């Protein structure tokens, strides 16, 4: 036991079920045993045979109530009752074998009878209908009792207790007494056990008491041996009709079965005592007469009681359905009226009264012809006569005369109502107000006539001038076409309206996604439809009779919302609410509910109709749509800013090329320190402009990248000192990057720049000091996670500070270029823009979360790469520059950029020639000009850009190498896989290296593409 110190042992559910089952067997067995011993005692007391065997009825009732599983209790009790009273006799084989046979026969009788009734006649519910009573009588008289009698007679013969010639009389006696016991006792036991005792009806209780007292008095007077026999007393036996009739008509099946049982007890008592009407000279005749009396009285009384109860239940259902139909009829949006053969209105609903503007009592005193305009009345009367004569429906539009003398157009849809003899006593009229439609048609017709007249008059007045005639004719055609189009559109709209109304009615009739159920006046559910079962998850059997407040949340129920809804519906006629509702599994759903009061014909509240619709999906879809629209607007905004900044950066690079190039030329020519200091300042400003341009290109995702697969932990450790140096002494930098973080493919320089930009912003957000935590985690994203619609494996690189945080209205704009909250001159607003562009260009995204006063977290999501990280290769040592030789063709459309580029090339010792575009450069090559290398811009006017020029030279002049330069171009991104690009503004050392390597490659290779393919220069390496 010490192995499970905290275990709590509870009784197993199987033990409780076994105990309950054994208790049932004990109750059934004890009851059967007592009845069997009592019947055996009566047999030993009286000389005449017992006309009824009550234990057989009890066994059959037990099987009907509890099923076939109670057979062990019946068998054990029957076996015990059949044993002799002495212990020595009971233990002998001569006593045990007959007892076992009798017990088997009694058990088989109950099991067969119960099984057949469960299979054929609904088991214990067989007494609810006359057909079920008949089936019960056939089973009890037939296979059940006959099988038991056959086994008992055979056992007596085999045991030597009966002779062969006495088997048939003996079996007949046992058959009749078992049948009488089953027909008299089993119905009373079953109906009393299955009775509904929940409601207390004083009238029913009083009727039941009177029926039982009457049955007892009649049995005492007519059958008991307490009174002397006489001819008058024998005639009193017919008085049994009185209590039985009373219980059949006023009480029910249970009280009828009880009365039959009471009368049977008195009749058996009198017959055994030798008195009463069933005590003739011959015992056999008295036995047979009494058995027939018991069987016929039980079967007939039960059948009549079931018939009366069935009719009563049918009447209750019909009255309830009538109330529902009346409520639907009175609340219909269409006007309904019933007229007889002379046209008199016999029934009218509320809508018809509102159409005719008359009260219901007033309409019931009128004929339908009295409501119709005299001009329309004859035709309507003729149509009504034709409908009565031929049993055919018709539709007709007529004018109704209102009490104030005005007219209203009504469409009358009339159909015949035939009775059982196929005669037509009434017509059903469905009225629809079409006044607005007719008025619209009349207005349209008048407008058409007026326009037609106007056209004709205008045509006549302008007929004298041929030139104006042509113009007016065209105008008339246009007006006629517009008018016809307007008429056609209106007709289409009208037809669409009619079709829409028809479809709407059809959909409403066939809808299944609404929960519709009825409530009584107290709010208890009385019926349940399929839609309610689907939405609320309750079956009809388990929810009918329960209060509808179980669908409300606990908070609403405590506030009394269910009672308030019923009060509002009862007072105003309808209550419409939306809110959370509870299903059977305690899950919540957003529901739109309508509770409408149902009243009877006199206006008394009969109950309520509840219509509920599950609106959860629509509510969630609306919320998702709003979130998606916000994300789309932000994405479109950032994309537009990216397009703008990319275009600005392209033009700005050309300007920087001019400034930087001239600064480098002047740096070589000037010697005075003051002048050199000024040139260095200009060159430094150009470099800062290049850095700003680079950040703009990064935001617009057009910055050329050199991505490599890298280990984030190693890379962060390598730049830790650089990040720490960008912070103040009162700011602590922590790193939390696990060893198992996934590799990513990024541009290392751009990654380092992004980390520096985030760290600087975090530092500025902590003027009083704080801490910055740089962490990385492996995450798997789905589109539903709300992280930029990303999906797959990513590494979340997050930098968290403890600063002042970002205001909610500022947070959505932090990644916009030039947006900053810092003081003038403290920031460019491009740091986080570079982070935004770098993350998106690397295939991921960036997300910022912040709480005012608690800090900010900026997380970069980078896609996982299934590859081995590449160790960074150190840059090769710079070779000493030598004076160049040869002719370089500079292809540049911008004259100022071309001039400074040529000057820089000449500074390196090369000769230069210029071409404004690709066509000019190709013409020089075709003329045979001596060209050793072509230095071309990528973006140029004309049909051929720099990349196309390089391809053309590679195809036709393979010995001439080509070097491409560009500040930015979309075409460059498409060509990066084939060509390397020298980025503007470039340094003189980078230009010298590019030209030298190109010439060396051109000398080493005789064939193949001559475009320079060298490592992209970035950062300080490009500005040596």
Short mmCIF file of C-alpha atoms in Angstrom, two decimals, residues 287-703:
data_model
loop_
_atom_site.label_atom_id
_atom_site.label_comp_id
_atom_site.label_asym_id
_atom_site.label_seq_id
_atom_site.Cartn_x
_atom_site.Cartn_y
_atom_site.Cartn_z
CA UNK A 287 -64.25 -22.24 -12.16
CA UNK A 288 -64.76 -21.77 -15.88
CA UNK A 289 -67.42 -19.08 -15.41
CA UNK A 290 -65.20 -17.13 -13.00
CA UNK A 291 -62.15 -17.34 -15.29
CA UNK A 292 -64.18 -16.13 -18.26
CA UNK A 293 -65.53 -13.28 -16.13
CA UNK A 294 -62.03 -12.25 -15.02
CA UNK A 295 -60.50 -12.41 -18.51
CA UNK A 296 -63.36 -10.66 -20.31
CA UNK A 297 -63.69 -7.96 -17.68
CA UNK A 298 -59.94 -7.19 -17.74
CA UNK A 299 -59.49 -7.24 -21.52
CA UNK A 300 -62.63 -5.24 -22.35
CA UNK A 301 -62.05 -2.66 -19.61
CA UNK A 302 -58.40 -2.15 -20.53
CA UNK A 303 -59.21 -1.86 -24.25
CA UNK A 304 -61.98 0.69 -23.62
CA UNK A 305 -59.76 2.68 -21.25
CA UNK A 306 -56.88 2.71 -23.79
CA UNK A 307 -59.28 3.82 -26.51
CA UNK A 308 -60.63 6.68 -24.39
CA UNK A 309 -57.11 7.74 -23.34
CA UNK A 310 -55.87 7.63 -26.94
CA UNK A 311 -58.70 9.87 -28.05
CA UNK A 312 -58.03 12.22 -25.16
CA UNK A 313 -54.36 12.54 -26.08
CA UNK A 314 -55.27 13.10 -29.72
CA UNK A 315 -57.70 15.86 -28.75
CA UNK A 316 -54.99 17.57 -26.67
CA UNK A 317 -52.54 17.46 -29.58
CA UNK A 318 -55.20 18.78 -31.98
CA UNK A 319 -56.01 21.68 -29.65
CA UNK A 320 -52.31 22.56 -29.35
CA UNK A 321 -51.80 22.43 -33.12
CA UNK A 322 -54.91 24.53 -33.60
CA UNK A 323 -53.50 27.17 -31.28
CA UNK A 324 -50.21 27.25 -33.20
CA UNK A 325 -51.98 27.48 -36.56
CA UNK A 326 -54.21 30.25 -35.26
CA UNK A 327 -51.17 32.18 -34.04
CA UNK A 328 -49.44 31.76 -37.42
CA UNK A 329 -52.64 32.70 -39.24
CA UNK A 330 -53.18 35.84 -37.19
CA UNK A 331 -49.54 37.03 -37.44
CA UNK A 332 -49.07 36.37 -41.17
CA UNK A 333 -47.77 39.20 -43.38
CA UNK A 334 -50.41 38.27 -46.01
CA UNK A 335 -54.11 38.98 -45.65
CA UNK A 336 -56.23 35.82 -45.31
CA UNK A 337 -60.03 35.64 -45.44
CA UNK A 338 -62.56 32.82 -45.82
CA UNK A 339 -65.77 33.47 -47.78
CA UNK A 340 -68.81 31.28 -48.24
CA UNK A 341 -70.89 30.60 -51.34
CA UNK A 342 -72.74 33.94 -51.13
CA UNK A 343 -69.50 35.89 -50.67
CA UNK A 344 -69.86 36.57 -46.95
CA UNK A 345 -66.62 36.84 -44.98
CA UNK A 346 -66.51 34.11 -42.31
CA UNK A 347 -62.87 34.33 -41.13
CA UNK A 348 -60.28 37.12 -41.47
CA UNK A 349 -56.81 37.59 -39.99
CA UNK A 350 -55.24 40.80 -38.67
CA UNK A 351 -53.45 41.62 -41.91
CA UNK A 352 -56.66 41.40 -43.94
CA UNK A 353 -58.34 43.73 -41.42
CA UNK A 354 -55.49 46.24 -41.83
CA UNK A 355 -55.73 46.02 -45.64
CA UNK A 356 -59.50 46.65 -45.58
CA UNK A 357 -59.13 49.15 -42.67
CA UNK A 358 -62.03 47.55 -40.86
CA UNK A 359 -62.30 45.55 -37.64
CA UNK A 360 -62.87 41.80 -37.64
CA UNK A 361 -66.48 42.00 -36.28
CA UNK A 362 -67.29 44.55 -38.97
CA UNK A 363 -65.83 42.36 -41.74
CA UNK A 364 -67.75 39.29 -40.54
CA UNK A 365 -70.99 41.20 -41.21
CA UNK A 366 -70.01 42.07 -44.80
CA UNK A 367 -69.80 40.38 -48.18
CA UNK A 368 -66.64 40.48 -50.21
CA UNK A 369 -68.52 42.39 -52.90
CA UNK A 370 -69.15 45.18 -50.37
CA UNK A 371 -65.39 45.78 -50.13
CA UNK A 372 -64.76 45.93 -53.89
CA UNK A 373 -65.24 48.92 -56.15
CA UNK A 374 -68.60 48.72 -58.03
CA UNK A 375 -66.75 48.67 -61.35
CA UNK A 376 -64.72 45.62 -60.31
CA UNK A 377 -67.44 43.83 -58.28
CA UNK A 378 -69.27 42.04 -61.19
CA UNK A 379 -66.10 40.48 -62.51
CA UNK A 380 -65.06 39.37 -59.02
CA UNK A 381 -68.51 37.90 -58.31
CA UNK A 382 -68.41 35.95 -61.58
CA UNK A 383 -64.94 34.61 -60.78
CA UNK A 384 -66.11 33.52 -57.30
CA UNK A 385 -69.12 31.68 -58.76
CA UNK A 386 -66.85 29.97 -61.29
CA UNK A 387 -64.48 28.88 -58.49
CA UNK A 388 -67.34 27.39 -56.45
CA UNK A 389 -68.70 25.58 -59.52
CA UNK A 390 -65.43 24.21 -60.93
CA UNK A 391 -63.21 23.99 -57.81
CA UNK A 392 -60.50 26.09 -59.50
CA UNK A 393 -58.25 28.80 -58.10
CA UNK A 394 -57.85 32.23 -59.69
CA UNK A 395 -55.98 35.51 -59.15
CA UNK A 396 -57.50 38.91 -59.80
CA UNK A 397 -56.56 42.49 -59.06
CA UNK A 398 -59.41 44.70 -57.84
CA UNK A 399 -59.89 47.99 -56.03
CA UNK A 400 -61.04 47.88 -52.42
CA UNK A 401 -63.18 50.74 -51.13
CA UNK A 402 -61.86 51.99 -47.80
CA UNK A 403 -64.11 53.54 -45.11
CA UNK A 404 -62.92 57.07 -46.05
CA UNK A 405 -63.94 56.50 -49.67
CA UNK A 406 -60.43 56.06 -51.05
CA UNK A 407 -59.43 53.15 -53.24
CA UNK A 408 -56.66 50.57 -52.76
CA UNK A 409 -55.48 48.05 -55.35
CA UNK A 410 -55.47 44.50 -53.99
CA UNK A 411 -54.32 41.29 -55.66
CA UNK A 412 -56.79 38.54 -54.68
CA UNK A 413 -55.46 34.96 -54.86
CA UNK A 414 -58.53 32.74 -54.37
CA UNK A 415 -58.49 28.95 -53.96
CA UNK A 416 -61.28 26.47 -53.17
CA UNK A 417 -61.56 24.58 -49.85
CA UNK A 418 -63.25 21.22 -50.43
CA UNK A 419 -64.81 19.10 -47.68
CA UNK A 420 -64.83 15.32 -47.35
CA UNK A 421 -67.60 14.99 -49.92
CA UNK A 422 -65.60 16.97 -52.51
CA UNK A 423 -68.05 19.88 -52.24
CA UNK A 424 -66.75 23.44 -52.02
CA UNK A 425 -68.38 25.17 -49.03
CA UNK A 426 -65.78 27.95 -48.71
CA UNK A 427 -63.11 29.82 -50.61
CA UNK A 428 -59.78 30.96 -49.16
CA UNK A 429 -58.78 34.47 -50.26
CA UNK A 430 -55.16 35.67 -49.93
CA UNK A 431 -54.97 39.46 -50.28
CA UNK A 432 -51.81 41.40 -51.23
CA UNK A 433 -51.66 45.19 -51.37
CA UNK A 434 -50.30 46.20 -54.81
CA UNK A 435 -51.34 49.86 -54.68
CA UNK A 436 -47.76 51.14 -54.75
CA UNK A 437 -46.89 48.91 -57.69
CA UNK A 438 -49.97 50.01 -59.66
CA UNK A 439 -49.24 53.64 -58.84
CA UNK A 440 -45.67 53.18 -60.04
CA UNK A 441 -46.91 51.57 -63.26
CA UNK A 442 -49.34 54.45 -63.83
CA UNK A 443 -46.63 57.02 -63.14
CA UNK A 444 -44.32 55.22 -65.52
CA UNK A 445 -46.97 55.12 -68.22
CA UNK A 446 -47.76 58.80 -67.81
CA UNK A 447 -44.06 59.65 -67.94
CA UNK A 448 -43.70 57.59 -71.08
CA UNK A 449 -46.70 59.31 -72.73
CA UNK A 450 -45.39 62.71 -71.71
CA UNK A 451 -41.93 62.00 -73.10
CA UNK A 452 -43.44 60.63 -76.28
CA UNK A 453 -45.52 63.74 -76.71
CA UNK A 454 -42.52 65.97 -76.05
CA UNK A 455 -40.48 64.16 -78.67
CA UNK A 456 -43.20 64.45 -81.25
CA UNK A 457 -43.68 68.18 -80.65
CA UNK A 458 -39.95 68.83 -80.80
CA UNK A 459 -39.68 66.85 -84.04
CA UNK A 460 -42.45 68.90 -85.66
CA UNK A 461 -40.96 72.26 -84.63
CA UNK A 462 -37.48 71.40 -85.98
CA UNK A 463 -38.64 69.69 -89.17
CA UNK A 464 -37.86 72.76 -91.33
CA UNK A 465 -34.10 72.69 -90.81
CA UNK A 466 -32.33 69.66 -92.21
CA UNK A 467 -29.21 70.15 -90.16
CA UNK A 468 -31.11 70.51 -86.89
CA UNK A 469 -33.48 67.73 -87.96
CA UNK A 470 -30.60 65.26 -88.02
CA UNK A 471 -29.41 66.38 -84.57
CA UNK A 472 -32.89 66.16 -83.05
CA UNK A 473 -33.46 62.75 -84.63
CA UNK A 474 -30.35 61.42 -82.97
CA UNK A 475 -31.43 62.99 -79.70
CA UNK A 476 -34.82 61.38 -80.00
CA UNK A 477 -33.27 57.98 -80.62
CA UNK A 478 -31.09 58.37 -77.57
CA UNK A 479 -34.02 59.42 -75.43
CA UNK A 480 -36.15 56.55 -76.70
CA UNK A 481 -33.34 54.08 -75.98
CA UNK A 482 -32.89 55.50 -72.49
CA UNK A 483 -36.63 55.33 -71.90
CA UNK A 484 -36.86 51.74 -73.11
CA UNK A 485 -33.82 50.85 -71.05
CA UNK A 486 -35.41 52.48 -68.01
CA UNK A 487 -38.67 50.60 -68.61
CA UNK A 488 -36.79 47.35 -69.11
CA UNK A 489 -34.74 47.92 -65.98
CA UNK A 490 -37.85 48.66 -63.98
CA UNK A 491 -39.57 45.56 -65.30
CA UNK A 492 -36.49 43.51 -64.52
CA UNK A 493 -36.40 45.01 -61.06
CA UNK A 494 -40.09 44.18 -60.57
CA UNK A 495 -39.61 40.62 -61.82
CA UNK A 496 -36.51 40.26 -59.67
CA UNK A 497 -38.50 41.52 -56.69
CA UNK A 498 -41.27 38.99 -57.30
CA UNK A 499 -38.75 36.19 -57.79
CA UNK A 500 -36.85 37.29 -54.72
CA UNK A 501 -40.00 37.23 -52.64
CA UNK A 502 -40.83 33.74 -53.94
CA UNK A 503 -37.32 32.49 -53.23
CA UNK A 504 -37.43 34.06 -49.80
CA UNK A 505 -40.62 32.22 -48.93
CA UNK A 506 -39.17 28.99 -50.29
CA UNK A 507 -35.99 29.40 -48.26
CA UNK A 508 -37.93 30.22 -45.10
CA UNK A 509 -40.02 27.09 -45.54
CA UNK A 510 -36.97 24.88 -46.01
CA UNK A 511 -34.51 26.51 -43.61
CA UNK A 512 -32.85 24.17 -41.12
CA UNK A 513 -30.26 26.38 -39.44
CA UNK A 514 -32.68 27.97 -36.99
CA UNK A 515 -33.51 26.58 -33.55
CA UNK A 516 -37.31 26.84 -33.22
CA UNK A 517 -39.05 25.59 -30.10
CA UNK A 518 -42.15 26.37 -28.04
CA UNK A 519 -42.23 27.50 -24.41
CA UNK A 520 -45.10 27.43 -21.98
CA UNK A 521 -46.00 30.50 -19.96
CA UNK A 522 -43.41 29.62 -17.33
CA UNK A 523 -40.58 29.27 -19.86
CA UNK A 524 -40.46 25.47 -19.92
CA UNK A 525 -39.78 23.83 -23.28
CA UNK A 526 -42.73 21.96 -24.78
CA UNK A 527 -41.39 20.90 -28.19
CA UNK A 528 -38.03 20.79 -30.05
CA UNK A 529 -37.08 20.86 -33.73
CA UNK A 530 -34.09 19.47 -35.63
CA UNK A 531 -32.42 22.88 -35.92
CA UNK A 532 -32.59 23.32 -32.15
CA UNK A 533 -31.05 19.88 -31.66
CA UNK A 534 -28.20 20.77 -34.03
CA UNK A 535 -27.47 24.17 -32.48
CA UNK A 536 -28.01 23.44 -28.76
CA UNK A 537 -26.89 19.74 -28.96
CA UNK A 538 -29.81 18.49 -26.87
CA UNK A 539 -32.09 15.67 -28.00
CA UNK A 540 -35.81 16.28 -27.66
CA UNK A 541 -36.20 13.55 -25.04
CA UNK A 542 -33.70 15.18 -22.68
CA UNK A 543 -34.67 18.86 -23.07
CA UNK A 544 -38.47 18.90 -23.32
CA UNK A 545 -39.85 19.88 -19.94
CA UNK A 546 -36.68 21.79 -18.95
CA UNK A 547 -36.51 25.56 -18.45
CA UNK A 548 -35.02 27.51 -21.33
CA UNK A 549 -32.82 29.50 -18.91
CA UNK A 550 -30.21 26.71 -19.13
CA UNK A 551 -29.19 28.18 -22.51
CA UNK A 552 -28.11 31.46 -20.82
CA UNK A 553 -24.73 32.09 -19.24
CA UNK A 554 -24.46 32.02 -15.47
CA UNK A 555 -24.06 35.82 -15.29
CA UNK A 556 -27.18 36.48 -17.38
CA UNK A 557 -29.16 33.97 -15.38
CA UNK A 558 -28.15 35.67 -12.14
CA UNK A 559 -29.25 39.02 -13.60
CA UNK A 560 -32.64 37.53 -14.42
CA UNK A 561 -32.30 37.89 -18.22
CA UNK A 562 -34.52 34.84 -19.05
CA UNK A 563 -37.41 36.15 -16.95
CA UNK A 564 -36.94 39.68 -18.35
CA UNK A 565 -37.06 38.36 -21.93
CA UNK A 566 -40.33 36.52 -21.26
CA UNK A 567 -41.85 39.58 -19.60
CA UNK A 568 -40.83 41.81 -22.51
CA UNK A 569 -42.22 39.33 -25.06
CA UNK A 570 -45.50 39.02 -23.13
CA UNK A 571 -45.86 42.80 -22.82
CA UNK A 572 -44.72 43.92 -26.30
CA UNK A 573 -45.42 40.73 -28.24
CA UNK A 574 -41.80 40.14 -29.23
CA UNK A 575 -38.32 40.26 -27.70
CA UNK A 576 -35.23 40.38 -29.94
CA UNK A 577 -31.80 39.95 -28.33
CA UNK A 578 -28.25 38.94 -29.24
CA UNK A 579 -25.75 37.44 -26.84
CA UNK A 580 -23.78 34.41 -25.73
CA UNK A 581 -25.65 31.14 -25.25
CA UNK A 582 -24.53 27.81 -23.76
CA UNK A 583 -24.62 24.46 -25.57
CA UNK A 584 -24.99 21.04 -23.99
CA UNK A 585 -21.19 20.63 -23.78
CA UNK A 586 -20.93 24.03 -21.98
CA UNK A 587 -19.38 25.68 -25.05
CA UNK A 588 -20.52 29.21 -25.89
CA UNK A 589 -21.89 30.52 -29.18
CA UNK A 590 -23.11 33.97 -30.24
CA UNK A 591 -26.85 33.78 -30.87
CA UNK A 592 -29.56 36.00 -32.30
CA UNK A 593 -32.80 35.07 -30.53
CA UNK A 594 -36.40 36.13 -31.08
CA UNK A 595 -39.04 35.30 -28.46
CA UNK A 596 -42.62 35.94 -29.61
CA UNK A 597 -45.74 35.56 -27.53
CA UNK A 598 -48.44 33.09 -28.66
CA UNK A 599 -52.01 33.91 -27.67
CA UNK A 600 -55.25 32.03 -28.16
CA UNK A 601 -58.37 33.29 -29.88
CA UNK A 602 -59.44 35.29 -26.83
CA UNK A 603 -56.04 36.92 -26.36
CA UNK A 604 -54.89 34.83 -23.40
CA UNK A 605 -51.16 34.13 -23.30
CA UNK A 606 -50.67 30.47 -24.23
CA UNK A 607 -46.90 30.39 -24.42
CA UNK A 608 -43.96 31.61 -26.49
CA UNK A 609 -42.13 30.77 -29.70
CA UNK A 610 -38.31 30.97 -29.48
CA UNK A 611 -36.29 31.30 -32.72
CA UNK A 612 -32.51 31.19 -32.28
CA UNK A 613 -29.75 31.43 -34.90
CA UNK A 614 -26.06 30.67 -34.39
CA UNK A 615 -24.19 33.85 -35.41
CA UNK A 616 -20.74 32.81 -34.11
CA UNK A 617 -19.11 32.23 -37.51
CA UNK A 618 -20.42 35.50 -38.93
CA UNK A 619 -19.20 37.43 -35.88
CA UNK A 620 -15.75 35.84 -36.06
CA UNK A 621 -15.60 36.36 -39.84
CA UNK A 622 -16.41 40.07 -39.39
CA UNK A 623 -13.65 40.44 -36.81
CA UNK A 624 -11.17 38.58 -39.07
CA UNK A 625 -12.15 40.79 -42.03
CA UNK A 626 -11.52 43.96 -40.04
CA UNK A 627 -8.11 42.68 -38.93
CA UNK A 628 -7.22 41.69 -42.52
CA UNK A 629 -8.27 45.11 -43.84
CA UNK A 630 -6.05 46.85 -41.29
CA UNK A 631 -3.08 44.64 -42.20
CA UNK A 632 -3.69 45.19 -45.95
CA UNK A 633 -3.84 48.98 -45.51
CA UNK A 634 -0.58 48.97 -43.53
CA UNK A 635 1.10 46.69 -46.12
CA UNK A 636 -0.03 48.89 -49.04
CA UNK A 637 1.18 51.97 -47.20
CA UNK A 638 4.63 50.49 -46.58
CA UNK A 639 4.86 49.23 -50.18
CA UNK A 640 4.04 52.71 -51.54
CA UNK A 641 6.69 54.26 -49.29
CA UNK A 642 9.14 51.62 -50.53
CA UNK A 643 8.47 52.50 -54.18
CA UNK A 644 8.95 56.19 -53.42
CA UNK A 645 12.17 55.76 -51.43
CA UNK A 646 13.63 53.38 -54.04
CA UNK A 647 13.14 55.92 -56.81
CA UNK A 648 14.62 58.71 -54.67
CA UNK A 649 17.66 56.57 -53.83
CA UNK A 650 18.36 55.86 -57.53
CA UNK A 651 18.55 59.53 -58.47
CA UNK A 652 20.38 60.41 -55.27
CA UNK A 653 23.16 57.91 -56.03
CA UNK A 654 23.95 59.66 -59.33
CA UNK A 655 24.26 62.99 -57.49
CA UNK A 656 26.48 61.39 -54.86
CA UNK A 657 28.64 59.90 -57.63
CA UNK A 658 29.34 63.38 -58.99
CA UNK A 659 30.13 64.85 -55.56
CA UNK A 660 32.22 61.86 -54.41
CA UNK A 661 34.14 61.62 -57.69
CA UNK A 662 35.10 65.29 -57.77
CA UNK A 663 36.07 65.11 -54.11
CA UNK A 664 38.43 62.22 -54.85
CA UNK A 665 39.96 64.09 -57.83
CA UNK A 666 40.48 67.27 -55.83
CA UNK A 667 41.96 65.22 -52.94
CA UNK A 668 44.77 64.12 -55.26
CA UNK A 669 45.44 67.59 -56.65
CA UNK A 670 45.32 69.80 -53.55
CA UNK A 671 48.20 70.14 -51.13
CA UNK A 672 47.20 72.82 -48.65
CA UNK A 673 45.97 71.35 -45.35
CA UNK A 674 43.01 73.72 -45.18
CA UNK A 675 41.86 72.71 -48.65
CA UNK A 676 42.42 69.04 -47.89
CA UNK A 677 40.34 69.39 -44.71
CA UNK A 678 37.47 70.90 -46.74
CA UNK A 679 37.67 68.15 -49.36
CA UNK A 680 37.65 65.50 -46.60
CA UNK A 681 34.50 67.11 -45.18
CA UNK A 682 32.84 66.96 -48.62
CA UNK A 683 33.93 63.35 -49.05
CA UNK A 684 32.63 62.46 -45.55
CA UNK A 685 29.29 64.10 -46.34
CA UNK A 686 29.07 62.07 -49.56
CA UNK A 687 29.77 58.91 -47.58
CA UNK A 688 26.99 59.77 -45.11
CA UNK A 689 24.67 60.38 -48.05
CA UNK A 690 25.63 56.97 -49.42
CA UNK A 691 24.77 55.40 -46.03
CA UNK A 692 21.37 57.12 -46.04
CA UNK A 693 20.77 55.89 -49.59
CA UNK A 694 21.68 52.39 -48.54
CA UNK A 695 19.13 52.52 -45.72
CA UNK A 696 16.47 53.80 -48.13
CA UNK A 697 17.23 50.94 -50.51
CA UNK A 698 17.09 48.48 -47.62
CA UNK A 699 13.62 49.75 -46.62
CA UNK A 700 12.35 49.50 -50.21
CA UNK A 701 13.88 45.97 -50.41
CA UNK A 702 16.00 46.95 -53.41
CA UNK A 703 19.36 46.92 -51.70
#
